[in-house]
Tab-separated table of C-alpha atoms in Angstrom:
chain	number	residue	atom	x	y	z
U	1	MET	CA	-0.349	-20.768	-18.729
U	2	LEU	CA	-0.609	-17.374	-17.075
U	3	ASP	CA	-3.428	-15.396	-18.682
U	4	LEU	CA	-2.511	-11.709	-19.053
U	5	LYS	CA	-4.744	-10.733	-21.959
U	6	ASN	CA	-4.995	-7.199	-20.585
U	7	VAL	CA	-1.213	-6.730	-20.665
U	8	THR	CA	1.072	-5.806	-23.569
U	9	LEU	CA	4.609	-7.154	-23.384
U	10	VAL	CA	6.905	-4.363	-24.571
U	11	MET	CA	10.636	-4.073	-25.190
U	12	CYS	CA	12.588	-1.081	-26.501
U	13	SER	CA	16.045	-2.050	-27.769
U	14	THR	CA	18.392	-1.337	-30.668
U	15	GLN	CA	21.318	-3.421	-29.400
U	16	GLU	CA	22.211	-5.623	-32.359
U	17	ASP	CA	24.206	-8.040	-30.205
U	18	LYS	CA	21.136	-8.688	-28.022
U	19	LYS	CA	18.580	-9.158	-30.814
U	20	THR	CA	18.712	-12.946	-31.143
U	21	SER	CA	18.683	-13.573	-27.396
U	22	ASN	CA	15.869	-11.027	-26.992
U	23	GLU	CA	13.810	-12.877	-29.595
U	24	GLU	CA	14.425	-16.178	-27.820
U	25	LEU	CA	13.452	-14.590	-24.503
U	26	ILE	CA	10.187	-13.282	-25.948
U	27	GLU	CA	9.383	-16.644	-27.538
U	28	LYS	CA	9.849	-18.455	-24.229
U	29	LEU	CA	7.845	-15.879	-22.280
U	30	LYS	CA	4.941	-16.293	-24.710
U	31	SER	CA	5.038	-20.065	-24.242
U	32	LYS	CA	3.968	-19.647	-20.609
U	33	ILE	CA	2.232	-16.255	-20.554
U	34	ASN	CA	-0.744	-15.324	-22.709
U	35	PHE	CA	-0.178	-11.618	-23.340
U	36	GLY	CA	-2.814	-9.505	-25.027
U	37	ARG	CA	-0.145	-8.218	-27.388
U	38	CYS	CA	3.628	-8.283	-27.783
U	39	VAL	CA	5.493	-5.359	-29.345
U	40	VAL	CA	9.093	-4.254	-29.757
U	41	LEU	CA	10.485	-0.834	-30.582
U	42	SER	CA	13.716	-1.341	-32.513
U	43	ASN	CA	15.660	-0.349	-35.600
U	44	GLU	CA	15.262	-3.936	-36.892
U	45	GLU	CA	12.278	-6.211	-37.385
U	46	TYR	CA	11.809	-8.752	-34.587
U	47	ARG	CA	10.483	-12.301	-34.728
U	48	HIS	CA	7.891	-13.689	-32.270
U	49	VAL	CA	6.104	-10.355	-31.810
U	50	ASP	CA	2.798	-8.959	-33.024
U	51	LYS	CA	4.462	-5.841	-34.326
U	52	THR	CA	7.864	-4.141	-34.493
U	53	PHE	CA	7.748	-0.368	-34.379
U	54	ILE	CA	10.809	0.944	-36.181
U	55	ILE	CA	12.766	3.642	-34.347
U	56	GLU	CA	16.183	5.192	-34.871
U	57	LYS	CA	19.155	3.503	-33.249
U	58	MET	CA	19.571	4.582	-29.647
U	59	ASN	CA	23.058	5.713	-28.679
U	60	SER	CA	22.543	7.030	-25.163
U	61	LEU	CA	20.500	6.883	-22.000
U	62	GLU	CA	18.794	10.059	-23.188
U	63	ASP	CA	17.666	8.333	-26.393
U	64	TYR	CA	16.215	5.432	-24.425
U	65	SER	CA	14.432	7.681	-21.931
U	66	TYR	CA	12.974	9.778	-24.725
U	67	ASN	CA	11.459	6.672	-26.313
U	68	CYS	CA	10.095	5.544	-22.955
U	69	PHE	CA	8.265	8.834	-22.550
U	70	HIS	CA	7.167	9.541	-26.092
U	71	ALA	CA	7.281	6.372	-28.222
U	72	ILE	CA	6.161	3.497	-25.991
U	73	PRO	CA	2.970	5.266	-24.772
U	74	LYS	CA	1.782	5.559	-28.376
U	75	VAL	CA	1.917	1.800	-29.040
U	76	ILE	CA	0.149	0.486	-25.929
U	77	ASP	CA	-3.530	-0.330	-26.458
U	78	THR	CA	-4.194	-2.667	-23.523
U	79	PRO	CA	-4.983	-1.592	-19.938
U	80	PHE	CA	-1.453	-2.511	-18.796
U	81	SER	CA	2.017	-3.007	-20.224
U	82	MET	CA	4.894	-5.127	-18.948
U	83	TRP	CA	8.262	-3.560	-19.749
U	84	ILE	CA	11.217	-5.915	-20.177
U	85	GLN	CA	14.893	-5.618	-21.110
U	86	TRP	CA	17.622	-8.116	-21.904
U	87	ASP	CA	18.573	-8.001	-18.216
U	88	GLY	CA	15.094	-7.751	-16.699
U	89	PHE	CA	12.138	-10.093	-17.231
U	90	PRO	CA	9.769	-12.576	-15.516
U	91	LEU	CA	11.324	-15.588	-13.823
U	92	ASP	CA	8.504	-17.606	-12.291
U	93	ILE	CA	4.826	-17.383	-13.264
U	94	ASP	CA	3.881	-19.138	-10.026
U	95	LYS	CA	4.933	-15.958	-8.225
U	96	TRP	CA	2.405	-13.847	-10.139
U	97	ASN	CA	-0.001	-11.968	-7.878
U	98	PRO	CA	-3.224	-10.422	-9.282
U	99	GLU	CA	-2.688	-7.569	-6.815
U	100	PHE	CA	0.085	-6.318	-9.103
U	101	LEU	CA	-2.686	-5.060	-11.411
U	102	GLU	CA	-4.253	-2.946	-8.675
U	103	TYR	CA	-1.556	-0.292	-9.139
U	104	ASP	CA	-0.458	1.992	-11.951
U	105	TYR	CA	3.252	1.292	-11.441
U	106	ILE	CA	5.188	-1.545	-9.854
U	107	GLY	CA	8.891	-2.418	-10.118
U	108	ALA	CA	11.788	-3.519	-7.928
U	109	PRO	CA	12.249	-1.310	-4.830
U	110	TRP	CA	15.335	0.884	-4.662
U	111	ALA	CA	17.879	-0.064	-1.994
U	112	TRP	CA	18.598	3.597	-1.229
U	113	ARG	CA	14.911	4.435	-0.611
U	114	SER	CA	13.575	1.271	0.954
U	115	TRP	CA	10.406	2.568	2.540
U	116	ASN	CA	6.905	3.662	1.582
U	117	SER	CA	6.269	7.279	0.723
U	118	SER	CA	3.492	9.239	2.442
U	119	ASP	CA	1.140	8.211	-0.392
U	120	GLY	CA	1.554	4.554	0.590
U	121	GLY	CA	3.663	3.508	-2.389
U	122	ALA	CA	7.324	2.488	-2.502
U	123	ALA	CA	9.486	5.624	-2.424
U	124	GLY	CA	11.331	4.608	-5.587
U	125	MET	CA	11.057	1.700	-8.017
U	126	ASN	CA	13.055	0.351	-10.941
U	127	GLY	CA	11.632	0.578	-14.453
U	128	GLY	CA	13.740	-1.919	-16.413
U	129	PHE	CA	11.286	-4.664	-15.527
U	130	SER	CA	8.014	-3.076	-14.525
U	131	LEU	CA	4.258	-3.212	-14.913
U	132	ARG	CA	2.430	0.024	-15.753
U	133	SER	CA	-1.136	1.067	-16.447
U	134	LYS	CA	-2.117	2.619	-19.755
U	135	ARG	CA	-3.202	5.699	-17.840
U	136	LEU	CA	0.291	6.176	-16.418
U	137	THR	CA	2.062	5.632	-19.741
U	138	GLU	CA	-0.232	8.140	-21.440
U	139	LEU	CA	0.644	10.675	-18.738
U	140	MET	CA	4.350	10.001	-19.325
U	141	ASP	CA	3.967	11.381	-22.836
U	142	ARG	CA	3.054	14.751	-21.316
U	143	ILE	CA	6.461	15.151	-19.646
U	144	GLY	CA	8.825	17.167	-21.817
U	145	PRO	CA	12.502	18.154	-21.911
U	146	PRO	CA	14.772	18.197	-20.042
U	147	HIS	CA	13.099	15.731	-17.685
U	148	ASP	CA	12.514	13.123	-20.375
U	149	ARG	CA	16.288	12.824	-20.765
U	150	TRP	CA	16.853	11.482	-17.227
U	151	HIS	CA	16.539	7.908	-15.960
U	152	GLU	CA	12.894	7.451	-16.782
U	153	ASP	CA	12.052	5.433	-13.653
U	154	ALA	CA	13.492	8.180	-11.431
U	155	VAL	CA	11.353	10.762	-13.226
U	156	VAL	CA	8.173	8.710	-12.828
U	157	THR	CA	8.557	7.404	-9.273
U	158	ASP	CA	10.431	10.336	-7.745
U	159	LEU	CA	10.901	13.600	-9.654
U	160	PHE	CA	7.372	13.783	-11.119
U	161	ARG	CA	5.676	11.607	-8.505
U	162	LYS	CA	3.320	14.409	-7.379
U	163	PHE	CA	2.221	14.936	-10.976
U	164	PHE	CA	1.186	11.294	-11.308
U	165	LEU	CA	-0.460	11.261	-7.884
U	166	GLN	CA	-2.481	14.332	-8.778
U	167	GLU	CA	-3.721	12.366	-11.800
U	168	ARG	CA	-4.806	9.627	-9.375
U	169	CYS	CA	-2.100	7.127	-10.232
U	170	ARG	CA	-1.197	4.636	-7.523
U	171	PHE	CA	2.310	3.358	-6.800
U	172	ALA	CA	2.594	-0.137	-5.340
U	173	PRO	CA	3.723	-0.436	-1.714
U	174	ILE	CA	7.235	-1.703	-1.162
U	175	GLU	CA	6.012	-4.922	0.481
U	176	LEU	CA	4.264	-5.885	-2.777
U	177	ALA	CA	6.864	-4.379	-5.119
U	178	GLY	CA	9.522	-6.568	-3.536
U	179	THR	CA	7.600	-9.685	-4.560
U	180	PHE	CA	7.159	-8.435	-8.128
U	181	SER	CA	10.828	-7.837	-8.963
U	182	LYS	CA	14.301	-7.937	-7.460
U	183	GLU	CA	17.089	-5.540	-8.415
U	184	LEU	CA	19.429	-4.956	-5.466
U	185	ASN	CA	19.413	-6.295	-1.924
U	186	VAL	CA	17.063	-4.305	0.276
U	187	ILE	CA	16.454	-4.062	4.006
U	188	LEU	CA	13.088	-2.474	4.633
U	189	GLY	CA	13.390	0.952	6.200
U	190	THR	CA	17.166	1.108	5.728
U	191	ASN	CA	18.874	3.592	3.409
U	192	MET	CA	21.784	1.784	1.733
U	193	THR	CA	24.188	2.800	-0.993
U	194	GLN	CA	24.465	0.617	-4.068
U	195	GLU	CA	27.824	-0.642	-2.812
U	196	GLN	CA	26.346	-1.599	0.562
U	197	SER	CA	23.469	-3.360	-1.150
U	198	ILE	CA	25.782	-5.381	-3.386
U	199	ALA	CA	27.947	-6.354	-0.404
U	200	LEU	CA	24.945	-7.510	1.623
U	201	ASP	CA	24.314	-11.257	1.795
U	202	GLU	CA	21.078	-11.917	-0.094
U	203	GLU	CA	19.830	-14.094	2.746
U	204	LYS	CA	19.735	-10.921	4.859
U	205	SER	CA	17.785	-9.034	2.213
U	206	SER	CA	14.075	-8.431	2.749
U	207	PHE	CA	13.465	-9.829	-0.750
U	208	LYS	CA	15.181	-12.696	-2.556
U	209	MET	CA	15.335	-13.430	-6.276
U	210	ARG	CA	14.070	-16.963	-5.813
U	211	ASP	CA	10.846	-15.586	-4.324
U	212	THR	CA	10.015	-12.873	-6.876
U	213	PHE	CA	8.001	-12.873	-10.084
U	214	GLY	CA	10.897	-11.280	-11.985
U	215	PHE	CA	14.132	-9.303	-11.748
U	216	HIS	CA	16.250	-6.543	-13.274
U	217	ASN	CA	19.996	-6.528	-12.720
U	218	LYS	CA	22.632	-6.863	-15.450
U	219	GLU	CA	25.141	-8.198	-12.920
U	220	ARG	CA	22.896	-11.169	-12.108
U	221	VAL	CA	21.658	-12.184	-15.541
U	222	ASP	CA	23.464	-15.536	-15.520
U	223	GLU	CA	22.005	-16.408	-12.133
U	224	ALA	CA	18.547	-15.290	-13.229
U	225	LYS	CA	18.729	-17.326	-16.429
U	226	VAL	CA	19.167	-20.512	-14.388
U	227	ILE	CA	15.856	-19.790	-12.652
U	228	PHE	CA	14.247	-18.721	-15.918
U	229	GLU	CA	15.302	-21.799	-17.888
U	230	ARG	CA	14.033	-24.065	-15.130
U	231	ASN	CA	10.614	-22.402	-15.153
U	232	PHE	CA	10.246	-21.687	-18.883
U	233	LYS	CA	11.526	-24.940	-20.344
């Protein structure tokens, strides 16, 4: 059992067709990981959680981003929160590294910005499966329109990066971020398009799904589930 009592597991979803599988995912995660709390933001009550926070049905990326910035921060009461989606979640608790908790934000490195920024953190990281400090999520609530209508991970790790750095938030370095989660194939220090990343043989990637704590990639859910079911049976 992985003890993460200082972490809240959080999901924000109003996709009716994903509800049952999401509940099963949460149940299995809790069988191997001791979270401090487990919450879901949805338009329907969820099983296997400590609390469901009812929100209006989301119909767009803008709706989702708005909830990331202004709803999720209000329901986190532990020092950290682990954000999951139907296509992004932990795969192997043996790959957990306590160093993940030394940073305010960690997620899969972007293929098109595969280097560390001048502040020492990965230049861009995915948010679909990510680990964030309470301090960072509280700061997210201070970002208003129109920026809270964009891809929320791009706002946090790129567009408003200086704002978070000025508030003394730390972004994980790419070398560590790549062991936390895998999204696309990455070659350290190489700027690739999404198409180039997809075409790249994973064995040539700097990070491989089999070696990471988790993942986020809707195109590789079936592959990820094989790893997940083996480790969370």
